[in-house]
CSV table of C-alpha atoms in Angstrom, one decimal:
chain,number,residue,atom,x,y,z
A,20,MET,CA,7.9,60.8,-10.2
A,21,LYS,CA,11.0,61.8,-8.3
A,22,LEU,CA,10.4,63.2,-4.8
A,23,GLU,CA,12.8,65.6,-3.3
A,24,PRO,CA,14.0,65.4,0.3
A,25,GLN,CA,11.8,67.1,2.9
A,26,VAL,CA,14.7,67.9,5.0
A,27,ASP,CA,18.0,69.5,4.1
A,28,LEU,CA,20.8,67.1,5.1
A,29,ARG,CA,23.8,68.8,3.6
A,30,SER,CA,24.8,70.5,6.7
A,31,SER,CA,25.0,67.3,8.9
A,32,ARG,CA,28.2,65.8,7.4
A,33,ASP,CA,30.7,64.6,10.0
A,34,ASN,CA,33.1,62.5,8.0
A,35,GLY,CA,32.5,63.9,4.5
A,36,PRO,CA,30.6,62.6,1.7
A,37,MET,CA,30.3,58.9,0.8
A,38,LYS,CA,29.7,57.4,-2.6
A,39,ILE,CA,26.9,54.9,-3.1
A,40,GLY,CA,29.1,51.9,-3.2
A,41,ASP,CA,30.6,52.7,0.1
A,42,VAL,CA,27.1,53.1,1.7
A,43,ALA,CA,26.0,49.9,0.2
A,44,HIS,CA,29.0,48.2,1.8
A,45,ARG,CA,28.4,49.7,5.2
A,46,LEU,CA,24.8,48.7,5.2
A,47,GLY,CA,25.1,45.3,3.6
A,48,VAL,CA,22.7,46.1,0.7
A,49,ALA,CA,23.1,46.1,-3.1
A,50,VAL,CA,23.8,49.4,-4.7
A,51,HIS,CA,20.4,48.9,-6.8
A,52,VAL,CA,18.6,49.0,-3.4
A,53,LEU,CA,19.9,52.3,-2.5
A,54,ARG,CA,19.1,53.6,-6.0
A,55,HIS,CA,15.6,52.2,-5.4
A,56,TRP,CA,15.0,53.9,-2.2
A,57,ASP,CA,16.4,57.3,-3.7
A,58,ASP,CA,13.9,56.9,-6.6
A,59,VAL,CA,10.9,56.3,-4.4
A,60,GLY,CA,12.0,59.3,-2.2
A,61,VAL,CA,12.5,57.4,1.0
A,62,VAL,CA,16.2,58.4,1.6
A,63,VAL,CA,17.3,61.0,-1.1
A,64,PRO,CA,21.0,61.7,-1.0
A,65,ASP,CA,22.6,65.0,-2.2
A,66,ARG,CA,24.1,65.0,-5.7
A,67,THR,CA,27.6,66.1,-6.9
A,68,PRO,CA,27.7,68.5,-9.7
A,69,SER,CA,28.3,65.5,-12.1
A,70,GLY,CA,25.0,63.9,-10.7
A,71,GLN,CA,26.6,61.2,-8.6
A,72,ARG,CA,24.8,60.4,-5.3
A,73,ASP,CA,26.6,61.8,-2.3
A,74,TYR,CA,25.7,60.5,1.2
A,75,SER,CA,26.3,62.3,4.4
A,76,GLU,CA,26.5,60.6,7.9
A,77,GLU,CA,23.0,61.7,8.4
A,78,HIS,CA,21.9,59.8,5.3
A,79,LEU,CA,23.5,56.8,6.8
A,80,HIS,CA,21.6,57.2,9.9
A,81,ARG,CA,18.4,57.6,8.1
A,82,LEU,CA,19.1,54.4,6.2
A,83,ARG,CA,19.7,52.6,9.4
A,84,VAL,CA,16.4,53.7,10.6
A,85,LEU,CA,14.8,52.5,7.3
A,86,ARG,CA,16.3,49.1,7.8
A,87,ALA,CA,15.1,49.0,11.4
A,88,CYS,CA,11.5,49.9,10.1
A,89,GLN,CA,11.7,47.1,7.4
A,90,GLY,CA,12.7,44.8,10.1
A,91,VAL,CA,9.4,45.5,12.0
A,92,GLY,CA,7.5,45.0,8.7
A,93,MET,CA,6.9,48.5,7.5
A,94,SER,CA,6.5,49.1,3.8
A,95,LEU,CA,8.6,51.8,2.1
A,96,PRO,CA,5.7,54.4,1.8
A,97,GLU,CA,5.2,53.9,5.5
A,98,ILE,CA,8.9,54.2,6.3
A,99,ARG,CA,9.0,57.5,4.2
A,100,GLN,CA,6.1,58.7,6.5
A,101,VAL,CA,8.2,57.8,9.6
A,102,LEU,CA,11.3,59.6,8.4
A,103,HIS,CA,9.6,62.8,7.7
A,104,ARG,CA,8.5,64.2,10.9
A,105,GLY,CA,6.2,66.6,9.3
A,106,ASP,CA,4.2,64.0,7.4
A,107,PRO,CA,0.6,64.1,8.6
A,108,GLU,CA,0.1,60.4,8.2
A,109,ARG,CA,3.2,59.5,10.2
A,110,THR,CA,1.5,58.9,13.7
A,111,GLY,CA,-1.1,56.8,11.9
A,112,ALA,CA,1.4,54.6,10.1
A,113,ILE,CA,3.3,54.0,13.3
A,114,GLU,CA,0.0,53.2,15.3
A,115,ARG,CA,-1.2,50.9,12.5
A,116,GLN,CA,2.3,49.1,12.7
A,117,LEU,CA,2.0,48.9,16.5
A,118,HIS,CA,-1.4,47.4,16.2
A,119,GLN,CA,-0.3,44.9,13.8
A,120,ILE,CA,2.7,43.7,15.9
A,121,ARG,CA,0.6,43.6,19.0
A,122,THR,CA,-1.9,41.3,17.2
A,123,GLN,CA,0.8,39.1,16.0
A,124,ARG,CA,2.1,38.9,19.5
A,125,ALA,CA,-1.2,37.7,20.8
A,126,GLN,CA,-1.5,35.2,18.0
A,127,LEU,CA,2.0,33.9,18.8
A,128,GLU,CA,1.1,33.7,22.5
A,129,ASP,CA,-2.0,31.6,21.7
A,130,ALA,CA,0.1,29.4,19.4
A,131,GLU,CA,2.5,28.8,22.2
A,132,ARG,CA,-0.1,27.8,24.6
A,133,PHE,CA,-1.5,25.5,22.2
A,134,LEU,CA,1.8,23.8,21.4
A,135,VAL,CA,2.5,23.5,25.2
A,136,HIS,CA,-0.9,21.8,25.7
A,137,VAL,CA,-0.3,19.6,22.7
A,138,ILE,CA,2.9,18.3,24.3
A,139,ASN,CA,1.0,16.9,27.2
A,140,CYS,CA,-2.4,16.3,25.6
A,141,GLU,CA,-3.6,12.8,26.6
A,142,HIS,CA,-6.3,12.5,23.9
A,143,ASP,CA,-5.5,9.7,21.5
A,144,LEU,CA,-6.7,12.2,18.6
A,145,LEU,CA,-6.2,16.0,19.1
A,146,THR,CA,-9.7,16.4,17.4
A,147,ARG,CA,-11.2,14.8,20.5
A,148,CYS,CA,-9.5,17.4,22.7
A,149,ASP,CA,-11.8,20.5,23.5
A,150,ALA,CA,-8.7,22.8,24.0
A,151,CYS,CA,-7.1,21.8,20.8
A,152,THR,CA,-10.3,21.9,18.9
A,153,ARG,CA,-11.0,25.5,20.2
A,154,TYR,CA,-7.6,26.6,19.2
A,155,ALA,CA,-7.9,25.2,15.7
A,156,ALA,CA,-11.4,26.9,15.3
A,157,SER,CA,-9.9,30.2,16.4
A,158,VAL,CA,-7.1,30.0,14.0
A,159,SER,CA,-9.6,29.1,11.2
A,160,LEU,CA,-11.6,32.2,12.2
A,161,GLN,CA,-8.6,34.5,11.9
A,162,GLU,CA,-7.7,33.2,8.5
A,163,ASP,CA,-11.3,33.7,7.2
A,164,GLU,CA,-11.0,37.4,8.3
A,165,HIS,CA,-8.1,37.8,6.0
A,166,VAL,CA,-9.7,36.2,2.9
A,167,THR,CA,-11.1,38.7,0.5
A,168,PRO,CA,-13.9,38.0,-2.1
A,169,SER,CA,-11.3,38.0,-4.9
A,170,THR,CA,-9.3,35.2,-3.4
A,171,THR,CA,-12.2,32.8,-2.6
A,172,PRO,CA,-12.8,30.1,-5.1
């Protein structure tokens, strides 16, 4: 199903229209990636009378935001919500991603503390160290929370 853009971007051209190959080169992505993003309605460029994709500077800015959102782990449906300010699920998508990032940050901080401890741990076996064992148990619990019944043996 082809989705139409929710915002008219035709009036925001600064340097004139760009063809898909030019945009792909500027962003460092393959042309087929831009076509996919268009097909799923994330960033939908204008079309020339002959049907070619026609990108404005505003489209290029939106594509850069798309790439930034991908960089923080957002999916294309979530990015589509972020790019369309009027989407009722926009704030929820952003808040869920913030929660995930904050959870990952806490896990990384725990992992860092564990590794710093291991460098100086004086136990002959890490399994004999209460701090190491506690961390290992907490990691196991976190992994168990992500296991769904369909993935268990």
